[in-house]
mmCIF file of C-alpha atoms in Angstrom:
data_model
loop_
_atom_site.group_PDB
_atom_site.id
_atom_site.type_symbol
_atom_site.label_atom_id
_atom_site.label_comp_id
_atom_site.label_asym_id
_atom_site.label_seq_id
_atom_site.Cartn_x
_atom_site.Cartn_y
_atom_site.Cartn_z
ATOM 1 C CA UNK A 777 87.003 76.680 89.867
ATOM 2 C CA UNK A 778 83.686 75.081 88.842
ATOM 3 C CA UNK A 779 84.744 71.971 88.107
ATOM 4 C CA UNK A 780 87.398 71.201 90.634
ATOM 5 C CA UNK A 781 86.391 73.346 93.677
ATOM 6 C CA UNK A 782 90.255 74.047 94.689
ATOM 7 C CA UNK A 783 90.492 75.145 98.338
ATOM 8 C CA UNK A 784 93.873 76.430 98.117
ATOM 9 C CA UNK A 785 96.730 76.940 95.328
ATOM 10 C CA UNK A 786 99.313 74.589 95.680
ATOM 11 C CA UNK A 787 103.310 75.407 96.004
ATOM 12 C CA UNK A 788 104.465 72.870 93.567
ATOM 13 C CA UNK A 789 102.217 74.659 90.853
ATOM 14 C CA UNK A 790 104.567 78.256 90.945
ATOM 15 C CA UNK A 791 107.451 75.698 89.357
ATOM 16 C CA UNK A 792 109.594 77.809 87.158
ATOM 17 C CA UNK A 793 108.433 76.764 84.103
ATOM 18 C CA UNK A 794 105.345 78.900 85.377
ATOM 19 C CA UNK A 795 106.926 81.525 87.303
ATOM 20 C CA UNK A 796 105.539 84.330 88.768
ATOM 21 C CA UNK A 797 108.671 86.438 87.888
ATOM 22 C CA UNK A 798 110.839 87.337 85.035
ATOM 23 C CA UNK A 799 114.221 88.847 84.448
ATOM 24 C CA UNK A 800 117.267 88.658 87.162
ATOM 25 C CA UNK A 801 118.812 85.721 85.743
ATOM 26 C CA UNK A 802 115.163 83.533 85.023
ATOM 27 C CA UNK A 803 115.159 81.717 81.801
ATOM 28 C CA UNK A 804 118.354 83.457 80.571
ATOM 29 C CA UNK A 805 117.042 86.996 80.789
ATOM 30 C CA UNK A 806 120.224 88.533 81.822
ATOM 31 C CA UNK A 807 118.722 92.003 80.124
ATOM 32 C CA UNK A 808 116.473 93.154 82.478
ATOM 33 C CA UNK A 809 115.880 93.320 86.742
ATOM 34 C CA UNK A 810 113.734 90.888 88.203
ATOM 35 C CA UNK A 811 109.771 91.615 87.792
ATOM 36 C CA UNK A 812 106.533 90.261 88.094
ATOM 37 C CA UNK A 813 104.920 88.839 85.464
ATOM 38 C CA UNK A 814 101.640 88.910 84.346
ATOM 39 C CA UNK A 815 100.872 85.662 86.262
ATOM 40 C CA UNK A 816 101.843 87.113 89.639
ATOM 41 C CA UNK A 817 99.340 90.111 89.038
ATOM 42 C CA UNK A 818 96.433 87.084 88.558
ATOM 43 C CA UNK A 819 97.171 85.154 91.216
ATOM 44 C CA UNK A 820 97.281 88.350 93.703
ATOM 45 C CA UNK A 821 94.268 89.072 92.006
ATOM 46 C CA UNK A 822 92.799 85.808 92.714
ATOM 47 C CA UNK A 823 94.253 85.741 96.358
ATOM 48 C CA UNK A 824 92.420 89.288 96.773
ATOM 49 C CA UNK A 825 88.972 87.018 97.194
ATOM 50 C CA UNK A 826 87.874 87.141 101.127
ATOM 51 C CA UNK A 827 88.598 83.927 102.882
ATOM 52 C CA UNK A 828 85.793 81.310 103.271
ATOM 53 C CA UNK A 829 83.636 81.795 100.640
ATOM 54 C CA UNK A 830 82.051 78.538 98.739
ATOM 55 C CA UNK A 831 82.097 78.342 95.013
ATOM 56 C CA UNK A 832 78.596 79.134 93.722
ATOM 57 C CA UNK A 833 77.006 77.412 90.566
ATOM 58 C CA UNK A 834 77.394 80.090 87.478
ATOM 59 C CA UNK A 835 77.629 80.003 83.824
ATOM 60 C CA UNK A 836 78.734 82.135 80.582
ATOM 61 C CA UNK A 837 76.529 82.448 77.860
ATOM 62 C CA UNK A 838 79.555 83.789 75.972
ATOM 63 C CA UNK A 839 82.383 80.881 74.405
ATOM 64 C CA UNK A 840 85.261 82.917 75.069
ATOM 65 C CA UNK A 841 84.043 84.213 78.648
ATOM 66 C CA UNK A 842 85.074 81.845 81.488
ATOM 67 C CA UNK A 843 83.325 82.531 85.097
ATOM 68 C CA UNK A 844 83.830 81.440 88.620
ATOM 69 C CA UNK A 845 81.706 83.230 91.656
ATOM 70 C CA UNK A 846 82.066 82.923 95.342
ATOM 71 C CA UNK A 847 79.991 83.758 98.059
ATOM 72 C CA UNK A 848 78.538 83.731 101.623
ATOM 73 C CA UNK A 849 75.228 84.892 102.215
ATOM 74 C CA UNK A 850 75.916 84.965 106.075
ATOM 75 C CA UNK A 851 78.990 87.402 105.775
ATOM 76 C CA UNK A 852 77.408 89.410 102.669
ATOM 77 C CA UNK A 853 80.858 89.022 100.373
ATOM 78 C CA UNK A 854 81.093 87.903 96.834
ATOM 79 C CA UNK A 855 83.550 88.006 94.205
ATOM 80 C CA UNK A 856 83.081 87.162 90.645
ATOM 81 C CA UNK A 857 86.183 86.225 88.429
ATOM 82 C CA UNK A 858 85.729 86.472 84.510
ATOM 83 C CA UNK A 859 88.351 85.363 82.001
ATOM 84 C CA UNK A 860 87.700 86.982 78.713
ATOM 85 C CA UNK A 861 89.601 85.756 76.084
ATOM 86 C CA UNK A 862 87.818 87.586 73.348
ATOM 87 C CA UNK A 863 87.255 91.245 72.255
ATOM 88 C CA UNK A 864 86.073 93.758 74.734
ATOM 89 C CA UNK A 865 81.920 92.823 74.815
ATOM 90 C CA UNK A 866 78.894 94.643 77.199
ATOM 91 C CA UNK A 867 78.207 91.898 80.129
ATOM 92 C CA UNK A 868 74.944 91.497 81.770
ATOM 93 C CA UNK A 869 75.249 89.661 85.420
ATOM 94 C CA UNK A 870 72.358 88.411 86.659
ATOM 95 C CA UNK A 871 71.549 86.389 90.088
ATOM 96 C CA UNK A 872 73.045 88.319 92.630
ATOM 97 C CA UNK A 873 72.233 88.567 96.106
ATOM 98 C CA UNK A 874 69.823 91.115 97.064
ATOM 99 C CA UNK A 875 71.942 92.797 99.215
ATOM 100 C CA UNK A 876 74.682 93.506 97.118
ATOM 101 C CA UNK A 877 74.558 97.253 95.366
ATOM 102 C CA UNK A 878 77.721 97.621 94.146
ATOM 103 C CA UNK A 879 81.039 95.786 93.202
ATOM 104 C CA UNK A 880 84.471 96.588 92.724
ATOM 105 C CA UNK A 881 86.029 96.190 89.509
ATOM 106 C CA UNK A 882 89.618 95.258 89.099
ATOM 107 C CA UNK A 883 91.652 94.036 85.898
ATOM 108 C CA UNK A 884 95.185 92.477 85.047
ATOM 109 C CA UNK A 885 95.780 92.422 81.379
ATOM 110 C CA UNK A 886 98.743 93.144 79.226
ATOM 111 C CA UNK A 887 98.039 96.965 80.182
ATOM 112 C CA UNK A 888 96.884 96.842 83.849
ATOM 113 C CA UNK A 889 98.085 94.793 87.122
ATOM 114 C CA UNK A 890 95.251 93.541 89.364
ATOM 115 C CA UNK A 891 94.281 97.884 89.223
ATOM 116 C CA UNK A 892 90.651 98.908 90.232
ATOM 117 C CA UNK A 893 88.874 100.471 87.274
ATOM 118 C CA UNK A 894 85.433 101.302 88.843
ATOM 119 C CA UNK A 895 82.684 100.333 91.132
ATOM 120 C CA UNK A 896 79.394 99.200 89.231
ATOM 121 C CA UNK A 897 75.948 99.342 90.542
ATOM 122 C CA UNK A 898 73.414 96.387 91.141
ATOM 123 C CA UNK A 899 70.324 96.779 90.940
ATOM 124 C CA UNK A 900 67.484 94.433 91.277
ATOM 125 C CA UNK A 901 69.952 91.876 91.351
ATOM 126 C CA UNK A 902 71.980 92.305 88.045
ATOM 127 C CA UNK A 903 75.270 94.796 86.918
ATOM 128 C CA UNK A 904 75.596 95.829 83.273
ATOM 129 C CA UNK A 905 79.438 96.722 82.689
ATOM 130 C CA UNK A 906 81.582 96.855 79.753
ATOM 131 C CA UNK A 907 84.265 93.627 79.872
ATOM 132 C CA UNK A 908 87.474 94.515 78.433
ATOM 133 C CA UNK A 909 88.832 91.798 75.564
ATOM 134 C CA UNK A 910 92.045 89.806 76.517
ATOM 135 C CA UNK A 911 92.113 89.802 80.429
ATOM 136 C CA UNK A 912 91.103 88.944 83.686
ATOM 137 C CA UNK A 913 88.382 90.726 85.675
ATOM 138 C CA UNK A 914 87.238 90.453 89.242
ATOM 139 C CA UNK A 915 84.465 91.867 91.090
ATOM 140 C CA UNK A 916 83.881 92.528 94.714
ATOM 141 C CA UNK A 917 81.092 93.203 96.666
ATOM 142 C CA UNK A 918 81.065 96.631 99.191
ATOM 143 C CA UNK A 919 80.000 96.285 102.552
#
């Protein structure tokens, strides 16, 4: 998100060989009823982020942390999206708006699908959380 600044997610990028759903027939799994995958879970989770905001310039200090933040001062919203591809590590966001004092958490990882695990508080513009190892985290500001 960065780099490329999408504006939307394309069709042609769900093809099956990326599919949002397993089971029912898909790839030969015969076995089991049709379910989401993983993938589904991180793309609702990335479709959860409020319409219009820009991407905002943010970096990791962290190798196997990846982060992308949105925002819109005028409408008070911003979501953060962390990939953590590591073990589970203490975080430390700094930068945020002044009128932000808390964010939603939510998670999809092999254990949890795009579920909300707690707000945090921000104080003085920063959060201190705990980021769980191996998935995808997104946080939302309260209005």
């Amino acid at each position: 998100m960065n780099l490329a600044q999408p504006r939307s997610i394309l069709q042609w990028q769900l093809t099956a060989d990326y599919s949002v759903l397993s089971g029912g027939g898909i790839f030969g799994n015969n076995e089991e009823e049709l379910y989401p995958t993983q993938r589904f879970f991180n793309l609702q989770q990335l479709g959860a982020t409020p319409e219009g905001l820009h991407i905002l310039p943010v970096k990791a200090d962290q190798k196997n942390v990846t982060i992308a933040a949105l925002g819109d001062k005028e409408k008070g919203q911003y979501a953060v999206h962390l990939v953590n591809k590591g073990a589970t590590r203490n975080v430390k966001l700094s930068g945020l708006p002044a009128g932000i004092t808390s964010m939603n958490v939510y998670i999809t990882n092999q254990e949890r699908s795009f579920e909300r695990i707690k707000t945090i508080q921000v104080q003085n513009g920063q959060a201190e959380f705990s980021l769980e190892g191996a998935g995808f985290t997104s946080l939302f500001s309260s209005k």
